[in-house]
PDB file of C-alpha atoms and ligand atoms in Angstrom:
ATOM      1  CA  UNK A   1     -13.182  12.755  -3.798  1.00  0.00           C
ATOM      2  CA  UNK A   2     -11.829   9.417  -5.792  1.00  0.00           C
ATOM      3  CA  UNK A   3      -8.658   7.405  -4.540  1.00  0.00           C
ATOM      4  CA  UNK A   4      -6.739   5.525  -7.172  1.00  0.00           C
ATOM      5  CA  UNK A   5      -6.006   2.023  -5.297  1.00  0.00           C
ATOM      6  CA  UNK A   6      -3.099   0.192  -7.056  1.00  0.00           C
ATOM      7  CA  UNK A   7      -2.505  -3.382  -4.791  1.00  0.00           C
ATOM      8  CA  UNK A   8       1.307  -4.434  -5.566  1.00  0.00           C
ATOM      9  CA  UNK A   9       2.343  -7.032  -8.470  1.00  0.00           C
ATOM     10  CA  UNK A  10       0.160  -9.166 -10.966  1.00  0.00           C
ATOM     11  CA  UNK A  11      -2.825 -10.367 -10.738  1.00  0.00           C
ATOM     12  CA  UNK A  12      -3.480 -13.788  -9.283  1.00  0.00           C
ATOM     13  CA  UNK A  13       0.340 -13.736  -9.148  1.00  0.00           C
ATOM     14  CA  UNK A  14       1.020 -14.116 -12.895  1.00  0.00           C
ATOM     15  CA  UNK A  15       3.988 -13.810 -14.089  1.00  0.00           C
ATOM     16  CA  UNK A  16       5.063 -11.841 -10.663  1.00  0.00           C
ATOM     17  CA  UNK A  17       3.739 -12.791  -7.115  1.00  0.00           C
ATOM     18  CA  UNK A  18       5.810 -10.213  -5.662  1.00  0.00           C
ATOM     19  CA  UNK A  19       7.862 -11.589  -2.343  1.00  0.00           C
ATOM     20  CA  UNK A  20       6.881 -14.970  -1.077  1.00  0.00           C
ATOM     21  CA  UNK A  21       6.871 -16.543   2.320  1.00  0.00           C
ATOM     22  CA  UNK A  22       8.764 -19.782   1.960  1.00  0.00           C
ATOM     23  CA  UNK A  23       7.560 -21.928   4.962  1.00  0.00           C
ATOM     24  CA  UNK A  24       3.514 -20.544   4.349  1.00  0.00           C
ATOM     25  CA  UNK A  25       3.691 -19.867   0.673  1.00  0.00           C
ATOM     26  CA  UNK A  26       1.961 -16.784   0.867  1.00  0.00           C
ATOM     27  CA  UNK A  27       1.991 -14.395  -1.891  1.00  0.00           C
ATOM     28  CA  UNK A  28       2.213 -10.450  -1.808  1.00  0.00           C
ATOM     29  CA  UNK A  29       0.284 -10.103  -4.827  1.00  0.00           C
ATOM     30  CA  UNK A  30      -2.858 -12.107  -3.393  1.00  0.00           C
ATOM     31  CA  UNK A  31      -2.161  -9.749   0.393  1.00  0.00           C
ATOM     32  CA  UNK A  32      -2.146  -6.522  -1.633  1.00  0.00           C
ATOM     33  CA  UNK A  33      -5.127  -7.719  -3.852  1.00  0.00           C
ATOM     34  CA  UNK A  34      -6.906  -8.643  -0.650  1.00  0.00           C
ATOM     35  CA  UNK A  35      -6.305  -5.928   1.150  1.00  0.00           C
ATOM     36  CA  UNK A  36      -6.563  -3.340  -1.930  1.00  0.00           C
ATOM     37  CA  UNK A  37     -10.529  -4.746  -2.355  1.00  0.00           C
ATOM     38  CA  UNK A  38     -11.162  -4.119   1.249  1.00  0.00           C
ATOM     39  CA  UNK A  39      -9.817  -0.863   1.442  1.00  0.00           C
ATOM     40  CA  UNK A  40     -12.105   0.276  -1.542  1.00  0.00           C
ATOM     41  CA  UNK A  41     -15.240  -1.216   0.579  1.00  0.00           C
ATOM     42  CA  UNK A  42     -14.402   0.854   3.222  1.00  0.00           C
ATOM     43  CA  UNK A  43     -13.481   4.097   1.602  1.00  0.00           C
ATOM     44  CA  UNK A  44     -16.420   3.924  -0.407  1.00  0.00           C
ATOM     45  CA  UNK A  45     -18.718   3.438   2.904  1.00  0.00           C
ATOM     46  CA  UNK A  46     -17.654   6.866   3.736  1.00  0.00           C
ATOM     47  CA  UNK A  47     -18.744   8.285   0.795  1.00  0.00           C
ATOM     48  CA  UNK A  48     -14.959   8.304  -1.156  1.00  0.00           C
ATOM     49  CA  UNK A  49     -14.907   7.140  -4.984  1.00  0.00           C
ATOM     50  CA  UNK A  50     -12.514   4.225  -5.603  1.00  0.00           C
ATOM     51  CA  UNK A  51     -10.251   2.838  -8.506  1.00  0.00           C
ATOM     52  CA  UNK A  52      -8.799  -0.241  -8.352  1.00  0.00           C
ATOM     53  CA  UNK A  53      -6.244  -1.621 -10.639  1.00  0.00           C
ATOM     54  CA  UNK A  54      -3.600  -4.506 -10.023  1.00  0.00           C
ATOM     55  CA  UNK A  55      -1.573  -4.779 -13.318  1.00  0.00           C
ATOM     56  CA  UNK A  56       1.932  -6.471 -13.986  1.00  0.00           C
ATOM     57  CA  UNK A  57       2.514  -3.308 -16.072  1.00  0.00           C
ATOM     58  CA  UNK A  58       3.699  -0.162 -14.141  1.00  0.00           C
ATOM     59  CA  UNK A  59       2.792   2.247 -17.101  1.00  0.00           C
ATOM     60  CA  UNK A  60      -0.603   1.082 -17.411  1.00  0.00           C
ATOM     61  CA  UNK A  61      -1.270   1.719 -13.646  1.00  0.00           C
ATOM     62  CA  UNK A  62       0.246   5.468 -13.988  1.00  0.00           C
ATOM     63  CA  UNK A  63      -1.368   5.973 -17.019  1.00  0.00           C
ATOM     64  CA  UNK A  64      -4.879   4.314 -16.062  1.00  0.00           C
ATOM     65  CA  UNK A  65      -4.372   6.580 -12.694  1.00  0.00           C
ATOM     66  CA  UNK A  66      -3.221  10.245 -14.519  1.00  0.00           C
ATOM     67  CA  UNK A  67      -6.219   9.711 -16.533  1.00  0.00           C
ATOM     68  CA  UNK A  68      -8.755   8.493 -13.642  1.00  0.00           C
ATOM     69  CA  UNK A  69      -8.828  12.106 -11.517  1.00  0.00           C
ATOM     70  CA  UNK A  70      -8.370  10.418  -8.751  1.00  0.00           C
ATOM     71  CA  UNK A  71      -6.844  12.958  -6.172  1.00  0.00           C
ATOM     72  CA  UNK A  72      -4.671  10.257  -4.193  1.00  0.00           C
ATOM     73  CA  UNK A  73      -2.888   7.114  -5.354  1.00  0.00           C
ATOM     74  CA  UNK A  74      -2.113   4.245  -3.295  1.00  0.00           C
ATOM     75  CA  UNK A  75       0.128   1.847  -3.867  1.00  0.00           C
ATOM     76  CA  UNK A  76       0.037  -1.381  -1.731  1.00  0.00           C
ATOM     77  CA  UNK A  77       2.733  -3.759  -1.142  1.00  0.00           C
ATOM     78  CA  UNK A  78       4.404  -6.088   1.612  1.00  0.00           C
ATOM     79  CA  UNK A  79       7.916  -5.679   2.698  1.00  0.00           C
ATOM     80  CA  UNK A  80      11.027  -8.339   2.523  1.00  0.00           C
ATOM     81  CA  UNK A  81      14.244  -8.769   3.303  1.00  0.00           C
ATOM     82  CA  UNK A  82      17.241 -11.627   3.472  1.00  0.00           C
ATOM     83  CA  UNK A  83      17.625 -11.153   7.214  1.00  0.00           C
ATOM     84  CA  UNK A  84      14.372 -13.114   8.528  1.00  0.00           C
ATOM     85  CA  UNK A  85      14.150 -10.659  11.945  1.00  0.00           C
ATOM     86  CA  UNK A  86      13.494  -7.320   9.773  1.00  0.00           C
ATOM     87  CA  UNK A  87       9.947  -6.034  10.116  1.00  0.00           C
ATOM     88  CA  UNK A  88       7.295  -3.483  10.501  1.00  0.00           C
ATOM     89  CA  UNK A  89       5.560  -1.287   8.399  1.00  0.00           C
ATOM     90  CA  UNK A  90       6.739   1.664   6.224  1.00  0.00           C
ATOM     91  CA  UNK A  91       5.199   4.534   3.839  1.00  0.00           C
ATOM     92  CA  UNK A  92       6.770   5.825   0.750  1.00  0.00           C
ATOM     93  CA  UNK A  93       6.315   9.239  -0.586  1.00  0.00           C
ATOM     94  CA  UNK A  94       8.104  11.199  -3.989  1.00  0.00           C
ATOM     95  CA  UNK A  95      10.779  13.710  -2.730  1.00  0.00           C
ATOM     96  CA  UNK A  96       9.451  17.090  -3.085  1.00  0.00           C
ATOM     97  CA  UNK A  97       5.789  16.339  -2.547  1.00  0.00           C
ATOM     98  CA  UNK A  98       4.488  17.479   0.559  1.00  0.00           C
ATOM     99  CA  UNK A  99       1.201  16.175   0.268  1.00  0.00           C
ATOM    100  CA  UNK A 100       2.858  12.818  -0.592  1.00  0.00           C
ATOM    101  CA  UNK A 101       4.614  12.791   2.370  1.00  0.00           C
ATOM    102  CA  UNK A 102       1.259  14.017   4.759  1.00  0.00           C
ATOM    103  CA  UNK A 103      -0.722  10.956   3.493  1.00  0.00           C
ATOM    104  CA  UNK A 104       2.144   8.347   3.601  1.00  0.00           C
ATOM    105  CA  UNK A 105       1.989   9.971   7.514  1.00  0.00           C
ATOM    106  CA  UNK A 106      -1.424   9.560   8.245  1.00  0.00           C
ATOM    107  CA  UNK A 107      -1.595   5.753   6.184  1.00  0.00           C
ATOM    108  CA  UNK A 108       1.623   4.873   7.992  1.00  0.00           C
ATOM    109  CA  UNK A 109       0.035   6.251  11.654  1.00  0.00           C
ATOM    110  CA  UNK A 110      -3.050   4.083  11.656  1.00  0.00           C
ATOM    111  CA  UNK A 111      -1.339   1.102  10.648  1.00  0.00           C
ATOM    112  CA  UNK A 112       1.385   1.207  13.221  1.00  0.00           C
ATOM    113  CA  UNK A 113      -1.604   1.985  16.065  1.00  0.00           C
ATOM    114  CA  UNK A 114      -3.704  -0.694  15.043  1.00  0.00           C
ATOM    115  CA  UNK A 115      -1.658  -3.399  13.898  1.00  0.00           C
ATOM    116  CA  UNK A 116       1.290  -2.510  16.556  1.00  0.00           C
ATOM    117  CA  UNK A 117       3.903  -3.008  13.947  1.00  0.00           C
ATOM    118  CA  UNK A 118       7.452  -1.797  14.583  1.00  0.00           C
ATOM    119  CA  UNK A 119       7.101   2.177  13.125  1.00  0.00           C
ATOM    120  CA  UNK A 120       9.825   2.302  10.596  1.00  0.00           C
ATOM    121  CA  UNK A 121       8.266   5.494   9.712  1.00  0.00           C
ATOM    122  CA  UNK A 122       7.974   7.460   6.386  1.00  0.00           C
ATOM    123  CA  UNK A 123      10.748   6.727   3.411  1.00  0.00           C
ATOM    124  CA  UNK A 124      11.317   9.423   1.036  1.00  0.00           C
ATOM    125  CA  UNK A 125      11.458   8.256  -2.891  1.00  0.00           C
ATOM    126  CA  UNK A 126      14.051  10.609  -4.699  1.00  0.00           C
ATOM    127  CA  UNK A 127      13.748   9.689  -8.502  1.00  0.00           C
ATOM    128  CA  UNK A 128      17.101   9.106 -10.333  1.00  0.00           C
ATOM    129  CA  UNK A 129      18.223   7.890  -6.849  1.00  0.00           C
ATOM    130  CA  UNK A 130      15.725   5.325  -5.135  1.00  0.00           C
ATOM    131  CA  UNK A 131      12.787   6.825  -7.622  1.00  0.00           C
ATOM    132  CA  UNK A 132      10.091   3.989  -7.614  1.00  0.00           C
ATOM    133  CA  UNK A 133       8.068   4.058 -10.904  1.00  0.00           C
ATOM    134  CA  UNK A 134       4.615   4.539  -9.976  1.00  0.00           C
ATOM    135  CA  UNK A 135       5.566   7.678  -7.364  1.00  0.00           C
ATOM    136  CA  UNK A 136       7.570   9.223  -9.796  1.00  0.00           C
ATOM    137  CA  UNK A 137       5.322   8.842 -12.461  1.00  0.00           C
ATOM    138  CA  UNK A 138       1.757   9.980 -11.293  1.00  0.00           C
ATOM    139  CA  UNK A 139       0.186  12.870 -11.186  1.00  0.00           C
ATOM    140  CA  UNK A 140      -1.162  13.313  -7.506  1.00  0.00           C
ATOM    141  CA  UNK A 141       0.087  13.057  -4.394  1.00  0.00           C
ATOM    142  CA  UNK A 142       0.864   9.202  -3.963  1.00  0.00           C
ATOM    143  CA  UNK A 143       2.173   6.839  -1.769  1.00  0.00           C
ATOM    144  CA  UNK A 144       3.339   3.249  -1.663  1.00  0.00           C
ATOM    145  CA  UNK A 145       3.181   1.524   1.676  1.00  0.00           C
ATOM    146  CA  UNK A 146       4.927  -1.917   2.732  1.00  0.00           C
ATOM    147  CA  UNK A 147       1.836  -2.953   4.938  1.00  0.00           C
ATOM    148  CA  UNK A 148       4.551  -5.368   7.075  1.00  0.00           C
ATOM    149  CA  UNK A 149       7.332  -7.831   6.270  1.00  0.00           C
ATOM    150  CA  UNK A 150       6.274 -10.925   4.787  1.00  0.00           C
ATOM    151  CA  UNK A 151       9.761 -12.435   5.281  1.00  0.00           C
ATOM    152  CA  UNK A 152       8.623 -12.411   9.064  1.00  0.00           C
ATOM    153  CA  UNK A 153       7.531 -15.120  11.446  1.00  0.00           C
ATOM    154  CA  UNK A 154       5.245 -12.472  12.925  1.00  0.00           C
ATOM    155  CA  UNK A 155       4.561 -10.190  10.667  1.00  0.00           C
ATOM    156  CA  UNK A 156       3.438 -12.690   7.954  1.00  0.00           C
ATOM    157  CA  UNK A 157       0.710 -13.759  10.319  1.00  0.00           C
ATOM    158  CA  UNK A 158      -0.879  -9.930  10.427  1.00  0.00           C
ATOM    159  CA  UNK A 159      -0.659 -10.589   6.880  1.00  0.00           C
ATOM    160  CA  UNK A 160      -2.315 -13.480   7.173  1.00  0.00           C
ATOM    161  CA  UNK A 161      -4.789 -12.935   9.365  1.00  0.00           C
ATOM    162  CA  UNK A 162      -5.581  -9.330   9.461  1.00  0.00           C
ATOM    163  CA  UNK A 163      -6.004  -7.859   6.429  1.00  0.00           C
ATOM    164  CA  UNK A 164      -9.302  -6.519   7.206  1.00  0.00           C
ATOM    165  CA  UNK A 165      -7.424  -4.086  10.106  1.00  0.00           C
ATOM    166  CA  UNK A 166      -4.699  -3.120   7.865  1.00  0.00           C
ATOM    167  CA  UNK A 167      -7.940  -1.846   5.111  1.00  0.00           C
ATOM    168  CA  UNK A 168      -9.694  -0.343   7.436  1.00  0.00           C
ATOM    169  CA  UNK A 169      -6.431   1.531   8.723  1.00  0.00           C
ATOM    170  CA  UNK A 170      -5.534   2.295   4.884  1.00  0.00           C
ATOM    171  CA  UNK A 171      -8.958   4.069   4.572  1.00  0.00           C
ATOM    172  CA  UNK A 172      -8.591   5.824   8.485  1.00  0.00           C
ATOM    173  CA  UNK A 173      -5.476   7.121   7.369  1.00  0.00           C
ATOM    174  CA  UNK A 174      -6.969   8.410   3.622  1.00  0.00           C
ATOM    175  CA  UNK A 175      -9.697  10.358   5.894  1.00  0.00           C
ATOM    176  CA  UNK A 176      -7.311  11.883   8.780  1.00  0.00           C
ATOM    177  CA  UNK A 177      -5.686  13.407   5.271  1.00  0.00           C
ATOM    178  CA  UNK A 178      -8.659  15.114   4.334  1.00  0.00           C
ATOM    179  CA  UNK A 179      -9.535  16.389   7.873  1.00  0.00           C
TER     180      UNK A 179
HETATM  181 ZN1  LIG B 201       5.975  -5.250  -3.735  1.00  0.00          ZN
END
């Protein structure tokens, strides 16, 4: 069993932080790093092979990820929006795979139970419509979750100051797949 991690935007934030907090400064790239290392730790205490890659380039992390055998790919981001109330937690999946859509369930589950997050449930990724890159482009079933919003008073602190319970309810989520 081997789970291709992929935390969200470029390393160390260069050139591209992802979204940005503007009264803390916090970064989604240095969240979804922190959070991507964490989740490895724990899946590989249970016995499950990691990959980990953060890259600016989305065809190097489909590419490095086809080629790895992993059997599940995770992509991990943090939401944002204009409107400063928006938040909670959602899982993407590729139209048409149902084994996409199972994990982005189970990954989208735990977080919601342990972080109480607003469920905004599972979001279906229809390439050629709202395709995004790296679930259109690999090979297994994969799924890109927006852990919370970091645009949010509230949710920016979980981001803040829980990313150990949002890993630990990435990797709870990876095993309730398998069982
Ligand atoms: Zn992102």
């Amino acid at each position: 069993m081997k789970i291709f991690i992929n935390p969200g935007h470029a390393p160390n934030g260069q050139p591209d932080p992802g979204a940005c907090n503007p009264y803390t400064g916090l970064q989604e790239s240095e969240v979804a790093f922190c959070v991507g290392e964490k989740t490895v730790d724990y899946l590989n205490a249970v016995g499950i092979d990691t990959e980990c890659l953060q890259s600016d380039s989305l065809a190097e992390i489909c590419s490095k990820a086809n080629s790895s055998e992993a059997d599940l790919f995770i992509s991990i981001h943090c939401n944002s929006a204009g409107t400063a109330a928006a938040n909670g937690t959602e899982t993407w999946a590729c139209a048409g795979s149902a084994a996409g859509r199972q994990l982005a369930q189970c990954i989208n589950d735990q977080i919601v139970d342990a972080l109480d997050t607003t469920d905004r449930g599972v979001k279906i990724a229809t390439p050629g419509i709202n395709g995004l890159y790296v679930l259109s482009n690999t090979d297994m079933p994969a799924v890109l979750v927006e852990l919370a919003f970091i645009s949010n008073a509230e949710d920016v602190v979980l981001l803040t100051e829980q990313q150990d319970e949002f890993a630990r309810a990435i990797a709870r989520g990876v095993t309730d797949y398998f069982n």
